[in-house]
PDB file of C-alpha atoms in Angstrom:
ATOM      1  CA  GLN A  24    -140.612 112.246  35.550  1.00 77.00           C
ATOM      2  CA  LYS A  25    -141.248 108.738  36.528  1.00 84.00           C
ATOM      3  CA  GLU A  26    -142.618 107.565  39.028  1.00 92.00           C
ATOM      4  CA  VAL A  27    -139.636 105.264  39.853  1.00 96.00           C
ATOM      5  CA  GLU A  28    -136.506 105.551  38.905  1.00 96.00           C
ATOM      6  CA  GLN A  29    -133.682 103.244  38.736  1.00 96.00           C
ATOM      7  CA  ASP A  30    -129.907 103.827  37.761  1.00 88.00           C
ATOM      8  CA  PRO A  31    -130.035 100.964  34.845  1.00 85.00           C
ATOM      9  CA  GLY A  32    -126.223 100.489  34.786  1.00 86.00           C
ATOM     10  CA  PRO A  33    -124.820  97.547  33.663  1.00 93.00           C
ATOM     11  CA  LEU A  34    -123.184  96.997  37.410  1.00 96.00           C
ATOM     12  CA  SER A  35    -120.300  94.604  36.838  1.00 97.00           C
ATOM     13  CA  VAL A  36    -118.118  93.395  40.108  1.00 97.00           C
ATOM     14  CA  PRO A  37    -116.045  90.207  41.155  1.00 97.00           C
ATOM     15  CA  GLU A  38    -117.348  87.283  43.388  1.00 98.00           C
ATOM     16  CA  GLY A  39    -117.557  87.482  46.253  1.00 97.00           C
ATOM     17  CA  ALA A  40    -118.625  90.866  46.259  1.00 98.00           C
ATOM     18  CA  ILE A  41    -120.881  93.479  47.833  1.00 98.00           C
ATOM     19  CA  VAL A  42    -123.379  94.763  46.044  1.00 97.00           C
ATOM     20  CA  SER A  43    -125.652  97.567  46.217  1.00 97.00           C
ATOM     21  CA  LEU A  44    -129.099  97.917  44.055  1.00 97.00           C
ATOM     22  CA  ASN A  45    -131.215 101.321  44.824  1.00 97.00           C
ATOM     23  CA  CYS A  46    -134.854 102.603  43.844  1.00 97.00           C
ATOM     24  CA  THR A  47    -136.173 106.345  44.080  1.00 97.00           C
ATOM     25  CA  TYR A  48    -139.533 107.000  44.154  1.00 97.00           C
ATOM     26  CA  SER A  49    -141.790 110.039  43.823  1.00 95.00           C
ATOM     27  CA  ASN A  50    -145.681 108.378  44.942  1.00 92.00           C
ATOM     28  CA  SER A  51    -145.843 108.946  48.517  1.00 92.00           C
ATOM     29  CA  ALA A  52    -148.826 106.111  48.307  1.00 90.00           C
ATOM     30  CA  PHE A  53    -146.293 103.100  47.725  1.00 91.00           C
ATOM     31  CA  GLN A  54    -146.715 100.631  50.539  1.00 89.00           C
ATOM     32  CA  TYR A  55    -145.440  97.603  49.249  1.00 89.00           C
ATOM     33  CA  PHE A  56    -142.075  97.019  48.001  1.00 93.00           C
ATOM     34  CA  MET A  57    -140.373  93.836  45.976  1.00 93.00           C
ATOM     35  CA  TRP A  58    -137.153  93.443  43.765  1.00 96.00           C
ATOM     36  CA  TYR A  59    -137.051  91.837  41.160  1.00 96.00           C
ATOM     37  CA  ARG A  60    -134.596  89.071  39.564  1.00 97.00           C
ATOM     38  CA  GLN A  61    -135.136  88.474  36.076  1.00 97.00           C
ATOM     39  CA  TYR A  62    -132.791  86.182  34.371  1.00 95.00           C
ATOM     40  CA  SER A  63    -132.010  86.747  29.999  1.00 91.00           C
ATOM     41  CA  ARG A  64    -135.317  84.656  28.711  1.00 86.00           C
ATOM     42  CA  LYS A  65    -137.459  84.749  31.714  1.00 91.00           C
ATOM     43  CA  GLY A  66    -140.028  86.340  33.596  1.00 94.00           C
ATOM     44  CA  PRO A  67    -138.922  88.230  36.470  1.00 95.00           C
ATOM     45  CA  GLU A  68    -138.610  86.130  40.341  1.00 94.00           C
ATOM     46  CA  LEU A  69    -139.693  87.553  43.100  1.00 92.00           C
ATOM     47  CA  LEU A  70    -136.735  88.316  45.925  1.00 94.00           C
ATOM     48  CA  MET A  71    -137.703  90.248  48.629  1.00 93.00           C
ATOM     49  CA  TYR A  72    -141.835  91.609  50.057  1.00 90.00           C
ATOM     50  CA  THR A  73    -141.736  94.911  51.957  1.00 89.00           C
ATOM     51  CA  TYR A  74    -144.648  96.371  53.735  1.00 86.00           C
ATOM     52  CA  SER A  75    -143.529  98.882  54.656  1.00 85.00           C
ATOM     53  CA  SER A  76    -140.490 100.640  56.144  1.00 86.00           C
ATOM     54  CA  GLY A  77    -137.418  98.894  57.356  1.00 88.00           C
ATOM     55  CA  ASN A  78    -135.204  95.796  56.802  1.00 93.00           C
ATOM     56  CA  LYS A  79    -135.342  92.559  55.453  1.00 94.00           C
ATOM     57  CA  GLU A  80    -133.282  89.736  55.379  1.00 96.00           C
ATOM     58  CA  ASP A  81    -133.353  86.729  53.440  1.00 95.00           C
ATOM     59  CA  GLY A  82    -129.708  84.838  53.031  1.00 96.00           C
ATOM     60  CA  ARG A  83    -127.395  86.898  51.331  1.00 97.00           C
ATOM     61  CA  PHE A  84    -129.988  89.468  50.313  1.00 97.00           C
ATOM     62  CA  THR A  85    -131.046  92.362  52.266  1.00 97.00           C
ATOM     63  CA  ALA A  86    -134.022  94.380  51.628  1.00 97.00           C
ATOM     64  CA  GLN A  87    -134.371  98.839  52.933  1.00 97.00           C
ATOM     65  CA  VAL A  88    -136.873 100.608  52.953  1.00 96.00           C
ATOM     66  CA  ASP A  89    -136.790 104.437  53.530  1.00 95.00           C
ATOM     67  CA  LYS A  90    -140.064 105.794  53.240  1.00 93.00           C
ATOM     68  CA  SER A  91    -139.099 108.983  54.546  1.00 93.00           C
ATOM     69  CA  SER A  92    -136.947 109.650  51.733  1.00 94.00           C
ATOM     70  CA  LYS A  93    -138.297 108.115  48.957  1.00 95.00           C
ATOM     71  CA  TYR A  94    -135.657 105.288  48.571  1.00 96.00           C
ATOM     72  CA  ILE A  95    -135.057 101.274  48.672  1.00 97.00           C
ATOM     73  CA  SER A  96    -132.299  99.535  48.482  1.00 97.00           C
ATOM     74  CA  LEU A  97    -130.735  95.412  47.846  1.00 98.00           C
ATOM     75  CA  PHE A  98    -127.825  94.449  49.161  1.00 98.00           C
ATOM     76  CA  ILE A  99    -126.006  91.141  48.328  1.00 98.00           C
ATOM     77  CA  ARG A 100    -123.095  89.402  49.567  1.00 98.00           C
ATOM     78  CA  ASP A 101    -120.657  87.409  49.045  1.00 98.00           C
ATOM     79  CA  SER A 102    -122.302  88.069  44.976  1.00 98.00           C
ATOM     80  CA  GLN A 103    -121.804  84.665  43.039  1.00 97.00           C
ATOM     81  CA  PRO A 104    -121.558  84.429  39.360  1.00 97.00           C
ATOM     82  CA  SER A 105    -125.021  82.746  39.419  1.00 96.00           C
ATOM     83  CA  ASP A 106    -126.662  86.202  40.606  1.00 97.00           C
ATOM     84  CA  SER A 107    -125.863  87.808  37.184  1.00 97.00           C
ATOM     85  CA  ALA A 108    -128.888  88.549  36.098  1.00 97.00           C
ATOM     86  CA  THR A 109    -131.609  92.178  35.846  1.00 97.00           C
ATOM     87  CA  TYR A 110    -133.123  93.167  38.788  1.00 98.00           C
ATOM     88  CA  LEU A 111    -136.385  94.847  39.178  1.00 97.00           C
ATOM     89  CA  CYS A 112    -137.732  96.917  42.076  1.00 97.00           C
ATOM     90  CA  ALA A 113    -141.108  97.120  41.832  1.00 94.00           C
ATOM     91  CA  MET A 114    -143.749  99.020  44.041  1.00 92.00           C
ATOM     92  CA  SER A 115    -147.418  99.378  44.856  1.00 88.00           C
ATOM     93  CA  GLY A 116    -149.697 101.083  47.016  1.00 80.00           C
ATOM     94  CA  GLY A 117    -152.707  98.267  47.210  1.00 69.00           C
ATOM     95  CA  TYR A 118    -154.073  96.650  44.575  1.00 67.00           C
ATOM     96  CA  ASN A 119    -153.825  95.694  41.308  1.00 71.00           C
ATOM     97  CA  LYS A 120    -151.473  97.015  39.703  1.00 85.00           C
ATOM     98  CA  LEU A 121    -147.184  96.894  40.288  1.00 91.00           C
ATOM     99  CA  ILE A 122    -145.137 100.077  38.853  1.00 93.00           C
ATOM    100  CA  PHE A 123    -141.336  98.907  37.903  1.00 96.00           C
ATOM    101  CA  GLY A 124    -138.557 100.537  37.461  1.00 97.00           C
ATOM    102  CA  ALA A 125    -135.975 100.338  34.512  1.00 96.00           C
ATOM    103  CA  GLY A 126    -134.111  97.837  35.800  1.00 96.00           C
ATOM    104  CA  THR A 127    -130.083  97.370  36.897  1.00 97.00           C
ATOM    105  CA  ARG A 128    -128.294  94.532  34.767  1.00 96.00           C
ATOM    106  CA  LEU A 129    -125.612  92.698  37.420  1.00 97.00           C
ATOM    107  CA  ALA A 130    -122.909  90.887  35.738  1.00 97.00           C
ATOM    108  CA  VAL A 131    -120.303  88.803  38.659  1.00 98.00           C
ATOM    109  CA  HIS A 132    -117.284  87.751  37.162  1.00 96.00           C
ATOM    110  CA  PRO A 133    -115.451  84.731  38.452  1.00 94.00           C
TER     111      PRO A 133
ATOM    112  CA  GLU B   2    -148.313  72.811  40.897  1.00 49.00           C
ATOM    113  CA  THR B   3    -147.311  73.681  37.613  1.00 67.00           C
ATOM    114  CA  GLY B   4    -146.314  77.442  36.876  1.00 89.00           C
ATOM    115  CA  VAL B   5    -147.596  79.858  34.401  1.00 94.00           C
ATOM    116  CA  THR B   6    -147.510  78.925  30.921  1.00 95.00           C
ATOM    117  CA  GLN B   7    -147.609  81.627  28.204  1.00 97.00           C
ATOM    118  CA  SER B   8    -147.621  80.567  24.690  1.00 97.00           C
ATOM    119  CA  PRO B   9    -146.124  80.870  21.714  1.00 97.00           C
ATOM    120  CA  THR B  10    -142.554  82.155  22.874  1.00 96.00           C
ATOM    121  CA  HIS B  11    -142.186  84.120  20.030  1.00 97.00           C
ATOM    122  CA  LEU B  12    -143.759  85.902  17.321  1.00 96.00           C
ATOM    123  CA  ILE B  13    -143.381  88.466  14.623  1.00 98.00           C
ATOM    124  CA  LYS B  14    -146.213  90.090  12.958  1.00 98.00           C
ATOM    125  CA  THR B  15    -146.537  93.332  10.824  1.00 98.00           C
ATOM    126  CA  ARG B  16    -147.822  96.418  11.120  1.00 98.00           C
ATOM    127  CA  GLY B  17    -151.384  96.477  11.507  1.00 98.00           C
ATOM    128  CA  GLN B  18    -151.884  93.534  11.869  1.00 98.00           C
ATOM    129  CA  GLN B  19    -153.325  91.431  14.666  1.00 98.00           C
ATOM    130  CA  VAL B  20    -152.449  89.286  17.653  1.00 98.00           C
ATOM    131  CA  THR B  21    -153.895  87.236  20.122  1.00 98.00           C
ATOM    132  CA  LEU B  22    -151.265  86.249  23.045  1.00 98.00           C
ATOM    133  CA  ARG B  23    -152.419  83.246  25.286  1.00 98.00           C
ATOM    134  CA  CYS B  24    -151.493  82.655  28.928  1.00 97.00           C
ATOM    135  CA  SER B  25    -152.880  79.993  32.127  1.00 95.00           C
ATOM    136  CA  SER B  26    -152.247  81.043  34.982  1.00 91.00           C
ATOM    137  CA  GLN B  27    -150.880  78.774  38.024  1.00 88.00           C
ATOM    138  CA  SER B  28    -152.903  75.992  39.441  1.00 84.00           C
ATOM    139  CA  GLY B  29    -155.219  77.750  42.317  1.00 82.00           C
ATOM    140  CA  HIS B  30    -154.955  80.931  41.011  1.00 85.00           C
ATOM    141  CA  ASN B  31    -158.010  83.250  40.084  1.00 86.00           C
ATOM    142  CA  THR B  32    -156.463  86.385  38.905  1.00 89.00           C
ATOM    143  CA  VAL B  33    -154.201  87.313  35.957  1.00 92.00           C
ATOM    144  CA  SER B  34    -152.433  90.617  34.709  1.00 94.00           C
ATOM    145  CA  TRP B  35    -150.419  91.323  31.568  1.00 97.00           C
ATOM    146  CA  TYR B  36    -146.754  94.310  31.394  1.00 97.00           C
ATOM    147  CA  GLN B  37    -145.627  95.122  28.381  1.00 98.00           C
ATOM    148  CA  GLN B  38    -141.341  94.774  28.849  1.00 97.00           C
ATOM    149  CA  ALA B  39    -139.934  96.557  26.285  1.00 96.00           C
ATOM    150  CA  LEU B  40    -136.127  96.218  25.528  1.00 93.00           C
ATOM    151  CA  GLY B  41    -134.495  97.830  28.202  1.00 91.00           C
ATOM    152  CA  GLN B  42    -136.877  98.716  30.546  1.00 94.00           C
ATOM    153  CA  GLY B  43    -139.198  97.869  33.377  1.00 96.00           C
ATOM    154  CA  PRO B  44    -142.667  96.200  32.419  1.00 96.00           C
ATOM    155  CA  GLN B  45    -145.347  98.575  32.077  1.00 97.00           C
ATOM    156  CA  PHE B  46    -148.431  96.798  34.157  1.00 95.00           C
ATOM    157  CA  ILE B  47    -151.543  96.584  30.702  1.00 97.00           C
ATOM    158  CA  PHE B  48    -154.514  95.446  32.734  1.00 95.00           C
ATOM    159  CA  GLN B  49    -155.727  92.608  35.662  1.00 92.00           C
ATOM    160  CA  TYR B  50    -158.646  90.210  34.786  1.00 92.00           C
ATOM    161  CA  TYR B  51    -160.481  88.830  38.186  1.00 88.00           C
ATOM    162  CA  ARG B  52    -163.947  85.978  37.242  1.00 86.00           C
ATOM    163  CA  GLU B  53    -163.655  86.855  33.624  1.00 91.00           C
ATOM    164  CA  GLU B  54    -164.068  90.920  34.807  1.00 92.00           C
ATOM    165  CA  GLU B  55    -161.456  93.338  33.740  1.00 91.00           C
ATOM    166  CA  ASN B  56    -160.204  94.611  37.513  1.00 87.00           C
ATOM    167  CA  GLY B  57    -158.032  97.608  36.521  1.00 89.00           C
ATOM    168  CA  ARG B  58    -155.908  99.050  33.245  1.00 93.00           C
ATOM    169  CA  GLY B  59    -152.629 101.001  32.482  1.00 93.00           C
ATOM    170  CA  ASN B  60    -152.227 103.533  30.875  1.00 94.00           C
ATOM    171  CA  PHE B  61    -152.561 101.632  27.084  1.00 97.00           C
ATOM    172  CA  PRO B  62    -154.911 102.442  24.294  1.00 97.00           C
ATOM    173  CA  PRO B  63    -158.473 100.413  23.636  1.00 97.00           C
ATOM    174  CA  ARG B  64    -156.269  98.346  20.513  1.00 98.00           C
ATOM    175  CA  PHE B  65    -155.416  96.339  24.269  1.00 98.00           C
ATOM    176  CA  SER B  66    -157.858  93.753  25.131  1.00 97.00           C
ATOM    177  CA  GLY B  67    -158.323  90.990  27.161  1.00 97.00           C
ATOM    178  CA  LEU B  68    -160.596  88.041  27.953  1.00 96.00           C
ATOM    179  CA  GLN B  69    -160.233  85.848  31.085  1.00 96.00           C
ATOM    180  CA  PHE B  70    -162.223  82.036  30.700  1.00 94.00           C
ATOM    181  CA  PRO B  71    -163.663  80.596  34.182  1.00 92.00           C
ATOM    182  CA  ASN B  72    -160.627  77.969  34.437  1.00 90.00           C
ATOM    183  CA  TYR B  73    -159.020  81.307  34.904  1.00 90.00           C
ATOM    184  CA  SER B  74    -156.686  80.966  31.668  1.00 93.00           C
ATOM    185  CA  SER B  75    -156.629  84.847  29.455  1.00 96.00           C
ATOM    186  CA  GLU B  76    -155.357  86.525  26.636  1.00 98.00           C
ATOM    187  CA  LEU B  77    -154.125  90.057  25.858  1.00 98.00           C
ATOM    188  CA  ASN B  78    -155.558  90.434  21.977  1.00 98.00           C
ATOM    189  CA  VAL B  79    -153.853  93.715  20.598  1.00 98.00           C
ATOM    190  CA  ASN B  80    -155.265  95.284  16.778  1.00 98.00           C
ATOM    191  CA  ALA B  81    -153.766  97.083  14.631  1.00 98.00           C
ATOM    192  CA  LEU B  82    -150.206  97.080  15.686  1.00 98.00           C
ATOM    193  CA  GLU B  83    -147.811  99.606  15.464  1.00 98.00           C
ATOM    194  CA  LEU B  84    -143.515  99.092  15.390  1.00 98.00           C
ATOM    195  CA  ASP B  85    -143.796  99.884  19.051  1.00 97.00           C
ATOM    196  CA  ASP B  86    -145.718  96.986  20.751  1.00 98.00           C
ATOM    197  CA  SER B  87    -142.344  95.729  19.720  1.00 98.00           C
ATOM    198  CA  ALA B  88    -142.037  94.136  23.425  1.00 97.00           C
ATOM    199  CA  LEU B  89    -141.396  91.401  25.818  1.00 97.00           C
ATOM    200  CA  TYR B  90    -145.387  90.498  26.810  1.00 98.00           C
ATOM    201  CA  LEU B  91    -145.659  89.040  30.443  1.00 98.00           C
ATOM    202  CA  CYS B  92    -148.708  87.390  32.082  1.00 97.00           C
ATOM    203  CA  ALA B  93    -149.216  87.729  36.086  1.00 94.00           C
ATOM    204  CA  SER B  94    -150.825  85.057  38.365  1.00 91.00           C
ATOM    205  CA  SER B  95    -152.229  86.100  41.172  1.00 85.00           C
ATOM    206  CA  SER B  96    -154.894  84.461  44.042  1.00 80.00           C
ATOM    207  CA  SER B  97    -157.202  87.116  44.976  1.00 67.00           C
ATOM    208  CA  LEU B  98    -155.835  86.474  48.467  1.00 61.00           C
ATOM    209  CA  GLN B  99    -152.521  88.167  47.501  1.00 58.00           C
ATOM    210  CA  THR B 100    -153.588  90.553  45.078  1.00 54.00           C
ATOM    211  CA  GLY B 101    -154.608  92.954  47.926  1.00 56.00           C
ATOM    212  CA  GLN B 102    -151.280  93.422  49.230  1.00 57.00           C
ATOM    213  CA  GLY B 103    -149.877  94.981  46.522  1.00 54.00           C
ATOM    214  CA  ALA B 104    -148.977  92.068  44.557  1.00 61.00           C
ATOM    215  CA  ARG B 105    -147.133  89.901  46.581  1.00 67.00           C
ATOM    216  CA  GLY B 106    -148.267  86.929  45.735  1.00 71.00           C
ATOM    217  CA  TYR B 107    -147.778  87.561  41.568  1.00 85.00           C
ATOM    218  CA  THR B 108    -146.112  84.603  39.895  1.00 89.00           C
ATOM    219  CA  PHE B 109    -144.890  85.580  36.032  1.00 94.00           C
ATOM    220  CA  GLY B 110    -144.664  83.739  33.119  1.00 95.00           C
ATOM    221  CA  SER B 111    -141.334  83.590  30.785  1.00 95.00           C
ATOM    222  CA  GLY B 112    -143.410  85.710  28.341  1.00 97.00           C
ATOM    223  CA  THR B 113    -144.047  85.897  25.042  1.00 98.00           C
ATOM    224  CA  ARG B 114    -141.829  87.934  22.002  1.00 97.00           C
ATOM    225  CA  LEU B 115    -143.407  89.635  19.936  1.00 98.00           C
ATOM    226  CA  THR B 116    -141.573  91.440  17.602  1.00 98.00           C
ATOM    227  CA  VAL B 117    -143.458  94.233  14.447  1.00 98.00           C
ATOM    228  CA  VAL B 118    -142.226  95.191  11.526  1.00 98.00           C
TER     229      VAL B 118
END
């Protein structure tokens, strides 16, 4: 079993829809939770960072962490075609190593 | 301020050969991490370098090795290439202060796509 599970999709939604992306994990030592966006032929770009449990909002993006259920989510409101990318969840117990999910491919249609 | 630069962008090698990939850190960053991203998968941690020393290693065999130079740039070397080594190799730089926050401050390069035939 992988430490981090993420549905690879693809997920296809119309412009303006609310998108929900999720990951589950098994390692209770994880304290830092991140969402990265990766466009084709590019490296991952940090979207959201959360320490421990709770919610964090940044513009159209909301990240939620539920450590009791070992479940994290990313919500995208009013989705745009420019949001079409692969979304990677990542987590860490502290220092030097990030554990990534497999990534969910999102396509937002005009 | 420049970002993380990786070279080359694409590379084709034959099984059994050796390859060297290069990474220039973002200005002000002193820590470099390397990740391997197979097609359709998330990145996997190979190792990290800080002050020219290896500072953590993932589940990769010894034929994956690295170097960090005094200017914080880095190289990833892979010997005896195997077909399964075909992947996107990502370099990420960060400052040592941010690394302790769960790699919050990572800046990734665009990667080197390696194809082994």
